[in-house]
Amino acid sequence: MSRRKLTADEVELWRKVAKQAERLHPEIPQSVHPVTLPKPKPTKTPKPRFETFEVGQNAPGKPARNALKPSIGESLRNSPVQMDTKAFGRMKRGKIKPEGKLDLHGMRVDTAYPALIRFVLTAQASGKRLVLVVTGKGKDRDEPGPIPTPRGVLRNQVPQWLALPPLAQAVLQVTPAHISHGGDGAYYVYLRRTR
């Protein structure tokens, strides 16, 4: 697509406008004629190179793994340790006895959330350091489908609630409980000291 040339009337009109206009940058030399930009030179774009791909083969350069979000238990196990490492190891092995226990079995979300807030803040105020929150493992869903649904609403919600205000300031560490204290159906909640 080539540019058209300006007509004599257009050039004359431009000159009149340029004479009457106030310059924004007087230090730049003035040109009476409008500047025509040079045509851009076409650049050659390399053609994409396609490699053969077989069904079931992993894409090159990509690690072979599923794209599903890790479970709550996995993400809590992989989270960094905020408390004393030695005490954390003893806690994970079930060697430290929890000082308090909240059982959320059978509760709905609207009753479980206030009960959790009350329990954790009361436990922290009374000087407790390790408490156990039992959520249960949850029921398997009856409706299998293409979208995976997490098992156990409270089991997935409790760690999220503990990471949000007003509980975040009270909680130092959350980790799945040892099998002797409920395993994947319970969480150890290690509390901060009150100042």
PDB file of C-alpha atoms in Angstrom:
ATOM      1  CA  MET A   1       0.000   0.000   0.000  1.00  0.00           C
ATOM      2  CA  SER A   2       1.719   3.173  -1.165  1.00  0.00           C
ATOM      3  CA  ARG A   3       1.167   6.631   0.260  1.00  0.00           C
ATOM      4  CA  ARG A   4      -0.477   9.253  -1.901  1.00  0.00           C
ATOM      5  CA  LYS A   5       1.252  12.540  -2.606  1.00  0.00           C
ATOM      6  CA  LEU A   6      -0.099  15.773  -1.158  1.00  0.00           C
ATOM      7  CA  THR A   7      -1.885  18.056  -3.598  1.00  0.00           C
ATOM      8  CA  ALA A   8      -0.764  21.660  -4.093  1.00  0.00           C
ATOM      9  CA  ASP A   9      -3.847  22.880  -2.176  1.00  0.00           C
ATOM     10  CA  GLU A  10      -2.999  20.654   0.775  1.00  0.00           C
ATOM     11  CA  VAL A  11       0.617  21.879   0.852  1.00  0.00           C
ATOM     12  CA  GLU A  12      -0.560  25.517   0.741  1.00  0.00           C
ATOM     13  CA  LEU A  13      -3.075  24.873   3.527  1.00  0.00           C
ATOM     14  CA  TRP A  14      -0.335  23.300   5.621  1.00  0.00           C
ATOM     15  CA  ARG A  15       1.922  26.312   5.161  1.00  0.00           C
ATOM     16  CA  LYS A  16      -0.851  28.664   6.364  1.00  0.00           C
ATOM     17  CA  VAL A  17      -1.519  26.516   9.414  1.00  0.00           C
ATOM     18  CA  ALA A  18       2.192  26.252  10.221  1.00  0.00           C
ATOM     19  CA  LYS A  19       2.630  30.058  10.065  1.00  0.00           C
ATOM     20  CA  GLN A  20      -0.304  30.727  12.409  1.00  0.00           C
ATOM     21  CA  ALA A  21       0.429  27.945  14.901  1.00  0.00           C
ATOM     22  CA  GLU A  22       2.332  28.597  18.088  1.00  0.00           C
ATOM     23  CA  ARG A  23       5.361  26.354  18.427  1.00  0.00           C
ATOM     24  CA  LEU A  24       5.560  24.017  21.409  1.00  0.00           C
ATOM     25  CA  HIS A  25       9.323  23.561  21.149  1.00  0.00           C
ATOM     26  CA  PRO A  26      10.938  26.680  19.656  1.00  0.00           C
ATOM     27  CA  GLU A  27      14.437  25.235  20.070  1.00  0.00           C
ATOM     28  CA  ILE A  28      13.735  22.639  17.337  1.00  0.00           C
ATOM     29  CA  PRO A  29      14.398  23.970  13.792  1.00  0.00           C
ATOM     30  CA  GLN A  30      11.261  24.838  11.838  1.00  0.00           C
ATOM     31  CA  SER A  31      10.282  23.159   8.605  1.00  0.00           C
ATOM     32  CA  VAL A  32       7.743  24.719   6.258  1.00  0.00           C
ATOM     33  CA  HIS A  33       6.855  21.508   4.466  1.00  0.00           C
ATOM     34  CA  PRO A  34       5.200  18.618   6.240  1.00  0.00           C
ATOM     35  CA  VAL A  35       7.626  15.843   6.873  1.00  0.00           C
ATOM     36  CA  THR A  36       6.931  12.655   4.987  1.00  0.00           C
ATOM     37  CA  LEU A  37       8.172   9.602   6.748  1.00  0.00           C
ATOM     38  CA  PRO A  38      10.156   7.058   4.777  1.00  0.00           C
ATOM     39  CA  LYS A  39       8.427   3.833   3.942  1.00  0.00           C
ATOM     40  CA  PRO A  40       9.197   1.107   6.421  1.00  0.00           C
ATOM     41  CA  LYS A  41      11.347  -1.644   5.016  1.00  0.00           C
ATOM     42  CA  PRO A  42       9.656  -5.016   5.092  1.00  0.00           C
ATOM     43  CA  THR A  43      11.333  -7.496   7.383  1.00  0.00           C
ATOM     44  CA  LYS A  44      11.255 -11.159   6.737  1.00  0.00           C
ATOM     45  CA  THR A  45       9.723 -13.176   9.504  1.00  0.00           C
ATOM     46  CA  PRO A  46      11.022 -16.695   9.844  1.00  0.00           C
ATOM     47  CA  LYS A  47       8.504 -19.383   9.076  1.00  0.00           C
ATOM     48  CA  PRO A  48       7.512 -21.420  12.118  1.00  0.00           C
ATOM     49  CA  ARG A  49       9.103 -24.822  12.282  1.00  0.00           C
ATOM     50  CA  PHE A  50       6.766 -27.599  13.347  1.00  0.00           C
ATOM     51  CA  GLU A  51       7.974 -30.809  14.876  1.00  0.00           C
ATOM     52  CA  THR A  52       6.107 -34.050  14.631  1.00  0.00           C
ATOM     53  CA  PHE A  53       3.887 -34.825  17.569  1.00  0.00           C
ATOM     54  CA  GLU A  54       2.325 -38.144  18.470  1.00  0.00           C
ATOM     55  CA  VAL A  55      -0.813 -38.631  20.535  1.00  0.00           C
ATOM     56  CA  GLY A  56       0.126 -39.225  24.173  1.00  0.00           C
ATOM     57  CA  GLN A  57       3.552 -37.619  23.810  1.00  0.00           C
ATOM     58  CA  ASN A  58       4.530 -34.800  26.162  1.00  0.00           C
ATOM     59  CA  ALA A  59       5.107 -31.392  24.654  1.00  0.00           C
ATOM     60  CA  PRO A  60       8.831 -30.628  24.262  1.00  0.00           C
ATOM     61  CA  GLY A  61      10.330 -28.485  27.006  1.00  0.00           C
ATOM     62  CA  LYS A  62       7.405 -29.019  29.363  1.00  0.00           C
ATOM     63  CA  PRO A  63       7.662 -31.229  32.449  1.00  0.00           C
ATOM     64  CA  ALA A  64       5.262 -34.131  32.534  1.00  0.00           C
ATOM     65  CA  ARG A  65       2.858 -33.372  35.365  1.00  0.00           C
ATOM     66  CA  ASN A  66      -0.808 -32.794  35.800  1.00  0.00           C
ATOM     67  CA  ALA A  67      -2.092 -29.253  36.024  1.00  0.00           C
ATOM     68  CA  LEU A  68      -4.343 -29.888  39.006  1.00  0.00           C
ATOM     69  CA  LYS A  69      -3.950 -27.788  42.113  1.00  0.00           C
ATOM     70  CA  PRO A  70      -2.192 -29.711  44.916  1.00  0.00           C
ATOM     71  CA  SER A  71      -4.395 -30.883  47.754  1.00  0.00           C
ATOM     72  CA  ILE A  72      -4.656 -28.829  50.927  1.00  0.00           C
ATOM     73  CA  GLY A  73      -2.621 -31.427  52.828  1.00  0.00           C
ATOM     74  CA  GLU A  74       0.186 -31.352  50.244  1.00  0.00           C
ATOM     75  CA  SER A  75       0.358 -27.565  50.176  1.00  0.00           C
ATOM     76  CA  LEU A  76       0.433 -27.403  54.004  1.00  0.00           C
ATOM     77  CA  ARG A  77       3.172 -30.045  54.160  1.00  0.00           C
ATOM     78  CA  ASN A  78       5.228 -28.075  51.620  1.00  0.00           C
ATOM     79  CA  SER A  79       4.742 -24.704  53.330  1.00  0.00           C
ATOM     80  CA  PRO A  80       7.791 -23.301  55.152  1.00  0.00           C
ATOM     81  CA  VAL A  81       8.182 -24.023  58.872  1.00  0.00           C
ATOM     82  CA  GLN A  82       7.445 -20.894  60.933  1.00  0.00           C
ATOM     83  CA  MET A  83       7.887 -22.430  64.368  1.00  0.00           C
ATOM     84  CA  ASP A  84      10.790 -24.161  66.129  1.00  0.00           C
ATOM     85  CA  THR A  85      11.999 -26.930  63.797  1.00  0.00           C
ATOM     86  CA  LYS A  86      12.555 -29.457  66.570  1.00  0.00           C
ATOM     87  CA  ALA A  87       9.096 -28.858  68.045  1.00  0.00           C
ATOM     88  CA  PHE A  88       7.598 -29.018  64.538  1.00  0.00           C
ATOM     89  CA  GLY A  89       9.133 -32.452  63.952  1.00  0.00           C
ATOM     90  CA  ARG A  90       7.826 -33.735  67.301  1.00  0.00           C
ATOM     91  CA  MET A  91       4.396 -32.299  66.538  1.00  0.00           C
ATOM     92  CA  LYS A  92       4.212 -33.967  63.103  1.00  0.00           C
ATOM     93  CA  ARG A  93       5.162 -37.320  64.660  1.00  0.00           C
ATOM     94  CA  GLY A  94       2.325 -36.963  67.186  1.00  0.00           C
ATOM     95  CA  LYS A  95       4.692 -36.650  70.161  1.00  0.00           C
ATOM     96  CA  ILE A  96       3.233 -33.361  71.430  1.00  0.00           C
ATOM     97  CA  LYS A  97      -0.229 -33.656  72.947  1.00  0.00           C
ATOM     98  CA  PRO A  98      -2.661 -30.912  71.852  1.00  0.00           C
ATOM     99  CA  GLU A  99      -3.853 -28.688  74.699  1.00  0.00           C
ATOM    100  CA  GLY A 100      -7.318 -28.239  73.228  1.00  0.00           C
ATOM    101  CA  LYS A 101      -9.574 -29.855  70.641  1.00  0.00           C
ATOM    102  CA  LEU A 102     -12.403 -28.544  68.456  1.00  0.00           C
ATOM    103  CA  ASP A 103     -14.527 -31.118  66.641  1.00  0.00           C
ATOM    104  CA  LEU A 104     -16.304 -29.666  63.597  1.00  0.00           C
ATOM    105  CA  HIS A 105     -17.819 -33.012  62.504  1.00  0.00           C
ATOM    106  CA  GLY A 106     -21.340 -32.543  61.172  1.00  0.00           C
ATOM    107  CA  MET A 107     -21.232 -28.744  61.324  1.00  0.00           C
ATOM    108  CA  ARG A 108     -22.166 -26.577  58.403  1.00  0.00           C
ATOM    109  CA  VAL A 109     -19.922 -23.792  57.154  1.00  0.00           C
ATOM    110  CA  ASP A 110     -22.065 -21.047  58.714  1.00  0.00           C
ATOM    111  CA  THR A 111     -21.749 -22.560  62.206  1.00  0.00           C
ATOM    112  CA  ALA A 112     -18.219 -23.970  61.870  1.00  0.00           C
ATOM    113  CA  TYR A 113     -16.545 -20.636  61.021  1.00  0.00           C
ATOM    114  CA  PRO A 114     -17.681 -18.712  64.149  1.00  0.00           C
ATOM    115  CA  ALA A 115     -16.940 -21.771  66.311  1.00  0.00           C
ATOM    116  CA  LEU A 116     -13.382 -21.915  64.903  1.00  0.00           C
ATOM    117  CA  ILE A 117     -12.794 -18.201  65.508  1.00  0.00           C
ATOM    118  CA  ARG A 118     -14.075 -18.425  69.087  1.00  0.00           C
ATOM    119  CA  PHE A 119     -12.044 -21.569  69.828  1.00  0.00           C
ATOM    120  CA  VAL A 120      -8.716 -20.338  68.410  1.00  0.00           C
ATOM    121  CA  LEU A 121      -8.857 -16.865  69.937  1.00  0.00           C
ATOM    122  CA  THR A 122      -9.933 -18.243  73.328  1.00  0.00           C
ATOM    123  CA  ALA A 123      -7.148 -20.854  73.241  1.00  0.00           C
ATOM    124  CA  GLN A 124      -4.562 -18.182  72.428  1.00  0.00           C
ATOM    125  CA  ALA A 125      -5.863 -15.873  75.172  1.00  0.00           C
ATOM    126  CA  SER A 126      -5.588 -18.687  77.721  1.00  0.00           C
ATOM    127  CA  GLY A 127      -1.939 -19.307  76.757  1.00  0.00           C
ATOM    128  CA  LYS A 128      -2.342 -22.566  74.824  1.00  0.00           C
ATOM    129  CA  ARG A 129       0.204 -23.223  72.077  1.00  0.00           C
ATOM    130  CA  LEU A 130      -1.008 -26.366  70.248  1.00  0.00           C
ATOM    131  CA  VAL A 131      -4.640 -27.134  69.520  1.00  0.00           C
ATOM    132  CA  LEU A 132      -6.301 -29.746  67.337  1.00  0.00           C
ATOM    133  CA  VAL A 133      -9.092 -28.874  64.893  1.00  0.00           C
ATOM    134  CA  VAL A 134     -10.968 -31.963  63.669  1.00  0.00           C
ATOM    135  CA  THR A 135     -12.760 -31.472  60.356  1.00  0.00           C
ATOM    136  CA  GLY A 136     -13.315 -35.036  59.223  1.00  0.00           C
ATOM    137  CA  LYS A 137     -12.163 -36.349  55.870  1.00  0.00           C
ATOM    138  CA  GLY A 138     -15.415 -35.497  54.124  1.00  0.00           C
ATOM    139  CA  LYS A 139     -17.720 -37.623  52.039  1.00  0.00           C
ATOM    140  CA  ASP A 140     -17.050 -38.777  48.517  1.00  0.00           C
ATOM    141  CA  ARG A 141     -19.260 -36.959  46.061  1.00  0.00           C
ATOM    142  CA  ASP A 142     -21.990 -38.963  44.371  1.00  0.00           C
ATOM    143  CA  GLU A 143     -21.846 -37.018  41.117  1.00  0.00           C
ATOM    144  CA  PRO A 144     -18.714 -37.982  39.189  1.00  0.00           C
ATOM    145  CA  GLY A 145     -17.958 -35.495  36.465  1.00  0.00           C
ATOM    146  CA  PRO A 146     -15.256 -33.951  34.343  1.00  0.00           C
ATOM    147  CA  ILE A 147     -14.436 -31.296  36.946  1.00  0.00           C
ATOM    148  CA  PRO A 148     -12.753 -32.684  40.069  1.00  0.00           C
ATOM    149  CA  THR A 149     -14.403 -31.528  43.286  1.00  0.00           C
ATOM    150  CA  PRO A 150     -12.447 -31.486  46.532  1.00  0.00           C
ATOM    151  CA  ARG A 151     -13.505 -33.938  49.189  1.00  0.00           C
ATOM    152  CA  GLY A 152     -14.698 -32.391  52.431  1.00  0.00           C
ATOM    153  CA  VAL A 153     -15.823 -28.766  52.509  1.00  0.00           C
ATOM    154  CA  LEU A 154     -14.589 -28.030  56.047  1.00  0.00           C
ATOM    155  CA  ARG A 155     -11.359 -29.898  55.428  1.00  0.00           C
ATOM    156  CA  ASN A 156     -10.585 -27.460  52.596  1.00  0.00           C
ATOM    157  CA  GLN A 157     -12.008 -24.335  54.231  1.00  0.00           C
ATOM    158  CA  VAL A 158     -10.385 -24.499  57.689  1.00  0.00           C
ATOM    159  CA  PRO A 159      -6.766 -23.846  56.504  1.00  0.00           C
ATOM    160  CA  GLN A 160      -8.021 -20.916  54.431  1.00  0.00           C
ATOM    161  CA  TRP A 161      -9.932 -19.474  57.395  1.00  0.00           C
ATOM    162  CA  LEU A 162      -6.851 -19.832  59.596  1.00  0.00           C
ATOM    163  CA  ALA A 163      -4.815 -17.793  57.095  1.00  0.00           C
ATOM    164  CA  LEU A 164      -7.283 -14.882  57.086  1.00  0.00           C
ATOM    165  CA  PRO A 165      -8.000 -12.210  59.730  1.00  0.00           C
ATOM    166  CA  PRO A 166      -8.896 -12.364  62.609  1.00  0.00           C
ATOM    167  CA  LEU A 167      -7.195 -15.770  62.972  1.00  0.00           C
ATOM    168  CA  ALA A 168      -4.032 -15.068  60.941  1.00  0.00           C
ATOM    169  CA  GLN A 169      -2.500 -12.979  63.732  1.00  0.00           C
ATOM    170  CA  ALA A 170      -3.036 -15.836  66.222  1.00  0.00           C
ATOM    171  CA  VAL A 171      -1.823 -18.775  64.095  1.00  0.00           C
ATOM    172  CA  LEU A 172       1.863 -19.522  63.620  1.00  0.00           C
ATOM    173  CA  GLN A 173       1.699 -22.912  61.839  1.00  0.00           C
ATOM    174  CA  VAL A 174      -0.979 -25.225  60.440  1.00  0.00           C
ATOM    175  CA  THR A 175      -0.206 -28.806  59.430  1.00  0.00           C
ATOM    176  CA  PRO A 176      -2.183 -32.025  58.976  1.00  0.00           C
ATOM    177  CA  ALA A 177      -2.392 -34.041  62.181  1.00  0.00           C
ATOM    178  CA  HIS A 178      -0.584 -37.304  62.915  1.00  0.00           C
ATOM    179  CA  ILE A 179      -2.648 -40.456  62.341  1.00  0.00           C
ATOM    180  CA  SER A 180      -3.010 -40.876  66.111  1.00  0.00           C
ATOM    181  CA  HIS A 181      -4.791 -37.500  66.287  1.00  0.00           C
ATOM    182  CA  GLY A 182      -6.990 -37.878  63.208  1.00  0.00           C
ATOM    183  CA  GLY A 183      -4.606 -37.888  60.247  1.00  0.00           C
ATOM    184  CA  ASP A 184      -5.912 -36.072  57.160  1.00  0.00           C
ATOM    185  CA  GLY A 185      -9.207 -35.371  58.928  1.00  0.00           C
ATOM    186  CA  ALA A 186      -7.625 -33.014  61.476  1.00  0.00           C
ATOM    187  CA  TYR A 187      -5.152 -30.145  61.681  1.00  0.00           C
ATOM    188  CA  TYR A 188      -2.590 -29.144  64.260  1.00  0.00           C
ATOM    189  CA  VAL A 189      -2.822 -25.399  64.829  1.00  0.00           C
ATOM    190  CA  TYR A 190       0.256 -23.977  66.551  1.00  0.00           C
ATOM    191  CA  LEU A 191      -0.576 -20.607  68.116  1.00  0.00           C
ATOM    192  CA  ARG A 192       1.549 -17.533  68.684  1.00  0.00           C
ATOM    193  CA  ARG A 193       2.262 -16.386  72.220  1.00  0.00           C
ATOM    194  CA  THR A 194       0.189 -13.455  73.386  1.00  0.00           C
ATOM    195  CA  ARG A 195       2.273 -10.394  74.194  1.00  0.00           C
TER     196      ARG A 195
END
